[in-house]
Amino acid sequence: MKNRILVACVGIPLILVVLFVLPRPFTPTMIAILAAVGTYEAMHAIGMNHPRIALYTAVLAVAIPFWVYAGESRVTALTTLLIYLVLVFAEAFASGFRVKIDRVGSAFFFALLISYGLSSVVRMGMLEDELRTACVLLPIALPFVVDAAAMLTGMFLGKHQLAPNLSPKKTVEGSIGGLVGGVVICLLYGLVFQKITGVTVNYYFLAVYGILGAVISQVGDLAFSYIKRTRKIKDFGHLLPGHGGVLDRFDSVIFCAPLIEILMTWIPAFK
């Protein structure tokens, strides 16, 4: 617990500085770094140990947030994808069938899943000034709070296992606590940013954000727990003491950030 708190004390201010203090290009830079490290962790977990294919895949993961920031040009995407495919299959041909196609496909899948999922933060960072200030932190803050609320509730009240085969420590009571925490943080978030920015806030919509965001955040957490169990590993890495790797900390953000972007398009809580 001590290590988790220390990492939070360093990591949260750093994220706030990137999102609210530094120039806008630093947001895709931060997301690109997280995506590259997360993709590397996923490739290591699935046994993709071909160094050059791993490098090409990590570069692809880095490129996606900047592609999103630059406007998501279709020609750029097709060109990058074609170059990636040619390089990867050239390495596969040269390997004499030592490179397994299932691991190549898994590496590509994880690069897209992790990098494009996190890139929803980049798109929200490109909104107009007041809306950007109000929106950009929510897809990160919501899953973090849901995770913390679920963990604390489970520690003190948890009795019934939620998914024992995937994550034995998760409980039904903890999941409900995460749901409540998601609604509470969204409402408090709206109140704070209404005071800061003066934007109009729809608290009913924010409550919907909290409910759906809490559910999808926990789905994301369980999804990556499923990957760890199939690969028989405890954590994806050791970069963040007390948490594990980047994927152990940001797994729920990968799922939650796209949902929040969709909800902000369909039922905008900030105007």
C-alpha atoms as a printed R data frame, in Angstrom:
    type eleno elety resid chain resno       x       y       z
1   ATOM     1    CA   MET     A     1   0.000   0.000   0.000
2   ATOM     2    CA   LYS     A     2   2.865   2.372   0.849
3   ATOM     3    CA   ASN     A     3   4.384   1.933  -2.618
4   ATOM     4    CA   ARG     A     4   0.997   2.506  -4.286
5   ATOM     5    CA   ILE     A     5   0.608   5.799  -2.420
6   ATOM     6    CA   LEU     A     6   4.142   6.926  -3.287
7   ATOM     7    CA   VAL     A     7   3.596   6.189  -6.992
8   ATOM     8    CA   ALA     A     8   0.292   8.108  -6.879
9   ATOM     9    CA   CYS     A     9   1.971  11.088  -5.185
10  ATOM    10    CA   VAL     A    10   4.459  11.291  -8.067
11  ATOM    11    CA   GLY     A    11   2.310  10.135 -10.974
12  ATOM    12    CA   ILE     A    12  -0.853  12.179 -10.407
13  ATOM    13    CA   PRO     A    13   0.897  15.590 -10.246
14  ATOM    14    CA   LEU     A    14   2.914  14.625 -13.332
15  ATOM    15    CA   ILE     A    15  -0.274  13.813 -15.267
16  ATOM    16    CA   LEU     A    16  -1.856  17.093 -14.129
17  ATOM    17    CA   VAL     A    17   1.181  19.079 -15.271
18  ATOM    18    CA   VAL     A    18   1.131  17.428 -18.702
19  ATOM    19    CA   LEU     A    19  -2.614  17.937 -19.202
20  ATOM    20    CA   PHE     A    20  -3.023  21.444 -17.788
21  ATOM    21    CA   VAL     A    21   0.357  23.220 -17.685
22  ATOM    22    CA   LEU     A    22   2.565  22.061 -20.556
23  ATOM    23    CA   PRO     A    23   1.768  22.844 -24.228
24  ATOM    24    CA   ARG     A    24  -0.784  20.598 -25.923
25  ATOM    25    CA   PRO     A    25   1.724  18.411 -27.848
26  ATOM    26    CA   PHE     A    26   2.872  16.999 -24.520
27  ATOM    27    CA   THR     A    27  -0.459  15.167 -24.146
28  ATOM    28    CA   PRO     A    28   0.084  12.871 -27.171
29  ATOM    29    CA   THR     A    29   3.700  12.514 -26.059
30  ATOM    30    CA   MET     A    30   2.617  11.202 -22.650
31  ATOM    31    CA   ILE     A    31   0.047   8.874 -24.226
32  ATOM    32    CA   ALA     A    32   2.633   7.622 -26.749
33  ATOM    33    CA   ILE     A    33   5.065   6.746 -23.949
34  ATOM    34    CA   LEU     A    34   2.368   4.914 -21.993
35  ATOM    35    CA   ALA     A    35   1.246   3.092 -25.153
36  ATOM    36    CA   ALA     A    36   4.786   2.035 -26.068
37  ATOM    37    CA   VAL     A    37   5.551   0.697 -22.592
38  ATOM    38    CA   GLY     A    38   2.156  -1.003 -22.334
39  ATOM    39    CA   THR     A    39   2.567  -2.622 -25.754
40  ATOM    40    CA   TYR     A    40   6.032  -3.851 -24.808
41  ATOM    41    CA   GLU     A    41   4.625  -5.351 -21.593
42  ATOM    42    CA   ALA     A    42   1.859  -7.097 -23.545
43  ATOM    43    CA   MET     A    43   4.318  -8.484 -26.110
44  ATOM    44    CA   HIS     A    44   6.566  -9.760 -23.328
45  ATOM    45    CA   ALA     A    45   3.541 -11.429 -21.704
46  ATOM    46    CA   ILE     A    46   2.540 -13.283 -24.876
47  ATOM    47    CA   GLY     A    47   6.101 -14.341 -25.680
48  ATOM    48    CA   MET     A    48   6.737 -12.093 -28.689
49  ATOM    49    CA   ASN     A    49  10.507 -12.025 -28.257
50  ATOM    50    CA   HIS     A    50  11.615 -11.207 -31.802
51  ATOM    51    CA   PRO     A    51  13.469  -7.925 -31.168
52  ATOM    52    CA   ARG     A    52  12.822  -6.195 -34.486
53  ATOM    53    CA   ILE     A    53   9.144  -7.144 -34.723
54  ATOM    54    CA   ALA     A    54   8.736  -5.961 -31.137
55  ATOM    55    CA   LEU     A    55  10.461  -2.702 -32.092
56  ATOM    56    CA   TYR     A    56   8.253  -2.155 -35.155
57  ATOM    57    CA   THR     A    57   5.156  -2.813 -33.062
58  ATOM    58    CA   ALA     A    58   6.258  -0.420 -30.333
59  ATOM    59    CA   VAL     A    59   6.927   2.267 -32.964
60  ATOM    60    CA   LEU     A    60   3.413   1.704 -34.330
61  ATOM    61    CA   ALA     A    61   2.007   2.179 -30.822
62  ATOM    62    CA   VAL     A    62   3.990   5.426 -30.474
63  ATOM    63    CA   ALA     A    63   2.793   6.714 -33.844
64  ATOM    64    CA   ILE     A    64  -0.948   6.312 -33.207
65  ATOM    65    CA   PRO     A    65  -1.380   9.118 -30.590
66  ATOM    66    CA   PHE     A    66   0.504  11.569 -32.820
67  ATOM    67    CA   TRP     A    67  -1.589  10.443 -35.815
68  ATOM    68    CA   VAL     A    68  -4.716  11.183 -33.780
69  ATOM    69    CA   TYR     A    69  -3.295  14.559 -32.728
70  ATOM    70    CA   ALA     A    70  -2.491  15.421 -36.360
71  ATOM    71    CA   GLY     A    71  -6.065  14.763 -37.518
72  ATOM    72    CA   GLU     A    72  -6.178  11.010 -38.261
73  ATOM    73    CA   SER     A    73  -5.322  11.223 -41.956
74  ATOM    74    CA   ARG     A    74  -6.453   8.089 -43.800
75  ATOM    75    CA   VAL     A    75  -3.495   8.185 -46.205
76  ATOM    76    CA   THR     A    76  -1.031   8.434 -43.321
77  ATOM    77    CA   ALA     A    77  -2.716   5.507 -41.573
78  ATOM    78    CA   LEU     A    78  -2.663   3.317 -44.676
79  ATOM    79    CA   THR     A    79   0.971   4.181 -45.423
80  ATOM    80    CA   THR     A    80   2.068   3.421 -41.862
81  ATOM    81    CA   LEU     A    81   0.099   0.181 -41.779
82  ATOM    82    CA   LEU     A    82   1.531  -0.966 -45.123
83  ATOM    83    CA   ILE     A    83   5.111  -0.250 -44.036
84  ATOM    84    CA   TYR     A    84   4.509  -2.091 -40.767
85  ATOM    85    CA   LEU     A    85   3.063  -5.144 -42.510
86  ATOM    86    CA   VAL     A    86   5.916  -5.321 -45.028
87  ATOM    87    CA   LEU     A    87   8.555  -5.057 -42.300
88  ATOM    88    CA   VAL     A    88   6.896  -7.602 -40.023
89  ATOM    89    CA   PHE     A    89   6.348 -10.199 -42.727
90  ATOM    90    CA   ALA     A    90   9.856  -9.677 -44.086
91  ATOM    91    CA   GLU     A    91  11.143 -10.575 -40.616
92  ATOM    92    CA   ALA     A    92   8.752 -13.539 -40.488
93  ATOM    93    CA   PHE     A    93   9.932 -14.838 -43.861
94  ATOM    94    CA   ALA     A    94  13.561 -14.489 -42.799
95  ATOM    95    CA   SER     A    95  12.962 -16.336 -39.548
96  ATOM    96    CA   GLY     A    96  12.289 -19.667 -41.239
97  ATOM    97    CA   PHE     A    97   8.940 -20.177 -39.491
98  ATOM    98    CA   ARG     A    98  10.374 -19.467 -36.044
99  ATOM    99    CA   VAL     A    99   8.103 -16.413 -35.763
100 ATOM   100    CA   LYS     A   100   4.593 -17.635 -34.939
101 ATOM   101    CA   ILE     A   101   1.731 -15.863 -36.699
102 ATOM   102    CA   ASP     A   102  -0.491 -15.964 -33.603
103 ATOM   103    CA   ARG     A   103   2.081 -13.941 -31.670
104 ATOM   104    CA   VAL     A   104   2.500 -11.489 -34.553
105 ATOM   105    CA   GLY     A   105  -1.264 -11.015 -34.681
106 ATOM   106    CA   SER     A   106  -1.487 -10.632 -30.904
107 ATOM   107    CA   ALA     A   107   1.255  -8.005 -30.894
108 ATOM   108    CA   PHE     A   108  -0.546  -5.995 -33.586
109 ATOM   109    CA   PHE     A   109  -3.842  -6.336 -31.692
110 ATOM   110    CA   PHE     A   110  -2.340  -5.058 -28.462
111 ATOM   111    CA   ALA     A   111  -0.644  -2.119 -30.178
112 ATOM   112    CA   LEU     A   112  -3.979  -0.981 -31.627
113 ATOM   113    CA   LEU     A   113  -6.015  -1.721 -28.490
114 ATOM   114    CA   ILE     A   114  -3.696   0.012 -26.068
115 ATOM   115    CA   SER     A   115  -2.598   2.969 -28.162
116 ATOM   116    CA   TYR     A   116  -5.907   3.820 -29.840
117 ATOM   117    CA   GLY     A   117  -7.862   3.300 -26.625
118 ATOM   118    CA   LEU     A   118  -5.615   5.695 -24.710
119 ATOM   119    CA   SER     A   119  -5.699   8.167 -27.626
120 ATOM   120    CA   SER     A   120  -9.231   9.189 -26.655
121 ATOM   121    CA   VAL     A   121  -7.443  11.348 -24.083
122 ATOM   122    CA   VAL     A   122  -5.587  13.022 -26.963
123 ATOM   123    CA   ARG     A   123  -8.823  13.840 -28.786
124 ATOM   124    CA   MET     A   124 -10.363  15.334 -25.657
125 ATOM   125    CA   GLY     A   125  -7.189  17.331 -25.202
126 ATOM   126    CA   MET     A   126  -7.843  18.966 -28.571
127 ATOM   127    CA   LEU     A   127 -11.186  20.501 -27.539
128 ATOM   128    CA   GLU     A   128 -11.678  24.247 -27.109
129 ATOM   129    CA   ASP     A   129 -10.064  25.742 -24.028
130 ATOM   130    CA   GLU     A   130 -12.891  25.622 -21.456
131 ATOM   131    CA   LEU     A   131 -14.183  22.253 -22.654
132 ATOM   132    CA   ARG     A   132 -10.654  20.851 -22.778
133 ATOM   133    CA   THR     A   133 -10.025  21.902 -19.189
134 ATOM   134    CA   ALA     A   134 -13.321  20.374 -18.093
135 ATOM   135    CA   CYS     A   135 -13.084  17.110 -20.048
136 ATOM   136    CA   VAL     A   136  -9.514  15.971 -20.518
137 ATOM   137    CA   LEU     A   137  -8.844  14.598 -17.025
138 ATOM   138    CA   LEU     A   138 -12.107  12.671 -16.575
139 ATOM   139    CA   PRO     A   139 -11.211   9.534 -18.634
140 ATOM   140    CA   ILE     A   140  -8.157   9.074 -16.408
141 ATOM   141    CA   ALA     A   141  -9.593  10.168 -13.055
142 ATOM   142    CA   LEU     A   142 -12.773   8.088 -13.297
143 ATOM   143    CA   PRO     A   143 -11.171   4.620 -13.708
144 ATOM   144    CA   PHE     A   144  -8.470   5.463 -11.140
145 ATOM   145    CA   VAL     A   145 -11.109   6.337  -8.528
146 ATOM   146    CA   VAL     A   146 -13.264   3.329  -9.436
147 ATOM   147    CA   ASP     A   147 -10.245   1.072  -8.943
148 ATOM   148    CA   ALA     A   148  -9.368   2.662  -5.586
149 ATOM   149    CA   ALA     A   149 -12.970   2.589  -4.346
150 ATOM   150    CA   ALA     A   150 -13.393  -1.043  -5.369
151 ATOM   151    CA   MET     A   151 -10.128  -2.030  -3.676
152 ATOM   152    CA   LEU     A   152 -10.901  -0.239  -0.400
153 ATOM   153    CA   THR     A   153 -14.500  -1.453  -0.259
154 ATOM   154    CA   GLY     A   154 -13.364  -4.988  -0.988
155 ATOM   155    CA   MET     A   155 -10.713  -4.824   1.733
156 ATOM   156    CA   PHE     A   156 -13.185  -3.808   4.450
157 ATOM   157    CA   LEU     A   157 -16.497  -5.268   3.295
158 ATOM   158    CA   GLY     A   158 -15.677  -7.887   0.660
159 ATOM   159    CA   LYS     A   159 -17.123 -11.353   1.297
160 ATOM   160    CA   HIS     A   160 -18.324 -12.680  -2.053
161 ATOM   161    CA   GLN     A   161 -15.810 -13.244  -4.855
162 ATOM   162    CA   LEU     A   162 -16.697 -11.536  -8.125
163 ATOM   163    CA   ALA     A   163 -14.626 -13.582 -10.587
164 ATOM   164    CA   PRO     A   164 -12.475 -16.072  -8.661
165 ATOM   165    CA   ASN     A   165 -10.917 -17.600 -11.774
166 ATOM   166    CA   LEU     A   166  -9.786 -14.221 -13.090
167 ATOM   167    CA   SER     A   167  -9.010 -12.153 -10.014
168 ATOM   168    CA   PRO     A   168  -9.512 -13.911  -6.652
169 ATOM   169    CA   LYS     A   169  -9.207 -10.682  -4.635
170 ATOM   170    CA   LYS     A   170 -12.063  -8.896  -6.428
171 ATOM   171    CA   THR     A   171 -15.412  -9.063  -4.658
172 ATOM   172    CA   VAL     A   172 -19.023  -8.215  -5.435
173 ATOM   173    CA   GLU     A   173 -18.991  -5.708  -2.584
174 ATOM   174    CA   GLY     A   174 -15.857  -4.104  -4.018
175 ATOM   175    CA   SER     A   175 -17.472  -3.875  -7.442
176 ATOM   176    CA   ILE     A   176 -20.486  -2.094  -5.943
177 ATOM   177    CA   GLY     A   177 -18.129   0.235  -4.093
178 ATOM   178    CA   GLY     A   178 -16.401   1.003  -7.381
179 ATOM   179    CA   LEU     A   179 -19.768   1.807  -8.950
180 ATOM   180    CA   VAL     A   180 -20.635   4.218  -6.143
181 ATOM   181    CA   GLY     A   181 -17.163   5.748  -6.333
182 ATOM   182    CA   GLY     A   182 -17.572   6.276 -10.072
183 ATOM   183    CA   VAL     A   183 -20.804   8.228  -9.641
184 ATOM   184    CA   VAL     A   184 -19.425  10.283  -6.744
185 ATOM   185    CA   ILE     A   185 -16.217  11.263  -8.550
186 ATOM   186    CA   CYS     A   186 -18.118  12.293 -11.688
187 ATOM   187    CA   LEU     A   187 -20.470  14.532  -9.710
188 ATOM   188    CA   LEU     A   188 -17.621  16.081  -7.711
189 ATOM   189    CA   TYR     A   189 -15.600  16.468 -10.893
190 ATOM   190    CA   GLY     A   190 -18.449  18.378 -12.540
191 ATOM   191    CA   LEU     A   191 -18.867  20.628  -9.511
192 ATOM   192    CA   VAL     A   192 -15.174  21.490  -9.353
193 ATOM   193    CA   PHE     A   193 -14.780  22.207 -13.052
194 ATOM   194    CA   GLN     A   194 -17.983  24.236 -13.186
195 ATOM   195    CA   LYS     A   195 -16.421  26.498 -10.563
196 ATOM   196    CA   ILE     A   196 -13.086  26.627 -12.390
197 ATOM   197    CA   THR     A   197 -14.226  27.068 -15.984
198 ATOM   198    CA   GLY     A   198 -17.776  28.344 -15.757
199 ATOM   199    CA   VAL     A   199 -19.020  25.697 -18.203
200 ATOM   200    CA   THR     A   200 -22.603  24.478 -17.930
201 ATOM   201    CA   VAL     A   201 -22.756  21.017 -16.344
202 ATOM   202    CA   ASN     A   202 -25.490  18.409 -16.677
203 ATOM   203    CA   TYR     A   203 -25.202  16.368 -13.482
204 ATOM   204    CA   TYR     A   204 -27.698  13.742 -14.626
205 ATOM   205    CA   PHE     A   205 -25.467  12.966 -17.588
206 ATOM   206    CA   LEU     A   206 -22.421  12.907 -15.318
207 ATOM   207    CA   ALA     A   207 -24.153  10.316 -13.143
208 ATOM   208    CA   VAL     A   208 -24.622   8.197 -16.280
209 ATOM   209    CA   TYR     A   209 -20.911   8.678 -17.035
210 ATOM   210    CA   GLY     A   210 -20.130   7.406 -13.532
211 ATOM   211    CA   ILE     A   211 -22.319   4.324 -13.757
212 ATOM   212    CA   LEU     A   212 -21.262   3.236 -17.247
213 ATOM   213    CA   GLY     A   213 -17.658   4.287 -16.681
214 ATOM   214    CA   ALA     A   214 -17.432   2.230 -13.493
215 ATOM   215    CA   VAL     A   215 -18.829  -0.831 -15.249
216 ATOM   216    CA   ILE     A   216 -16.545  -0.594 -18.290
217 ATOM   217    CA   SER     A   217 -13.512   0.193 -16.101
218 ATOM   218    CA   GLN     A   218 -14.046  -3.025 -14.177
219 ATOM   219    CA   VAL     A   219 -14.576  -4.923 -17.425
220 ATOM   220    CA   GLY     A   220 -11.225  -3.568 -18.638
221 ATOM   221    CA   ASP     A   221  -9.554  -4.617 -15.403
222 ATOM   222    CA   LEU     A   222 -10.977  -8.140 -15.698
223 ATOM   223    CA   ALA     A   223 -10.055  -8.329 -19.394
224 ATOM   224    CA   PHE     A   224  -6.385  -7.782 -18.653
225 ATOM   225    CA   SER     A   225  -6.625 -10.117 -15.649
226 ATOM   226    CA   TYR     A   226  -7.853 -12.725 -18.116
227 ATOM   227    CA   ILE     A   227  -4.743 -12.157 -20.238
228 ATOM   228    CA   LYS     A   228  -2.493 -12.503 -17.193
229 ATOM   229    CA   ARG     A   229  -4.176 -15.717 -16.093
230 ATOM   230    CA   THR     A   230  -3.902 -17.285 -19.546
231 ATOM   231    CA   ARG     A   231  -0.196 -16.441 -19.563
232 ATOM   232    CA   LYS     A   232   0.252 -17.451 -15.891
233 ATOM   233    CA   ILE     A   233   1.805 -14.166 -14.767
234 ATOM   234    CA   LYS     A   234   0.978 -12.011 -11.742
235 ATOM   235    CA   ASP     A   235   1.782  -8.589 -13.203
236 ATOM   236    CA   PHE     A   236   2.635  -7.217 -16.622
237 ATOM   237    CA   GLY     A   237   5.751  -5.493 -15.293
238 ATOM   238    CA   HIS     A   238   7.501  -3.880 -12.329
239 ATOM   239    CA   LEU     A   239   7.841  -0.273 -13.495
240 ATOM   240    CA   LEU     A   240   5.335   1.086 -10.955
241 ATOM   241    CA   PRO     A   241   6.041  -0.305  -7.455
242 ATOM   242    CA   GLY     A   242   2.894  -1.504  -5.737
243 ATOM   243    CA   HIS     A   243   0.962  -1.483  -9.013
244 ATOM   244    CA   GLY     A   244   3.024  -3.620 -11.392
245 ATOM   245    CA   GLY     A   245   3.467  -2.424 -14.940
246 ATOM   246    CA   VAL     A   246   1.826   0.320 -16.974
247 ATOM   247    CA   LEU     A   247  -0.900  -2.102 -18.086
248 ATOM   248    CA   ASP     A   248  -1.638  -3.063 -14.482
249 ATOM   249    CA   ARG     A   249  -2.342   0.610 -13.742
250 ATOM   250    CA   PHE     A   250  -3.908   1.802 -17.018
251 ATOM   251    CA   ASP     A   251  -5.849  -1.312 -18.089
252 ATOM   252    CA   SER     A   252  -9.183   0.221 -17.077
253 ATOM   253    CA   VAL     A   253  -8.312   3.546 -18.744
254 ATOM   254    CA   ILE     A   254  -7.870   1.746 -22.076
255 ATOM   255    CA   PHE     A   255 -11.533   0.735 -21.909
256 ATOM   256    CA   CYS     A   256 -12.960   3.763 -20.085
257 ATOM   257    CA   ALA     A   257 -11.421   6.576 -22.151
258 ATOM   258    CA   PRO     A   258 -13.193   5.623 -25.432
259 ATOM   259    CA   LEU     A   259 -16.479   5.257 -23.558
260 ATOM   260    CA   ILE     A   260 -16.195   8.727 -22.042
261 ATOM   261    CA   GLU     A   261 -15.389  10.169 -25.463
262 ATOM   262    CA   ILE     A   262 -18.470   8.482 -26.928
263 ATOM   263    CA   LEU     A   263 -20.693   9.687 -24.080
264 ATOM   264    CA   MET     A   264 -19.377  13.230 -24.412
265 ATOM   265    CA   THR     A   265 -20.392  13.108 -28.074
266 ATOM   266    CA   TRP     A   266 -23.842  11.576 -27.554
267 ATOM   267    CA   ILE     A   267 -24.855  13.144 -24.240
268 ATOM   268    CA   PRO     A   268 -22.431  16.014 -23.526
269 ATOM   269    CA   ALA     A   269 -22.303  16.819 -19.826
270 ATOM   270    CA   PHE     A   270 -20.227  19.984 -20.365
271 ATOM   271    CA   LYS     A   271 -21.332  22.860 -22.585
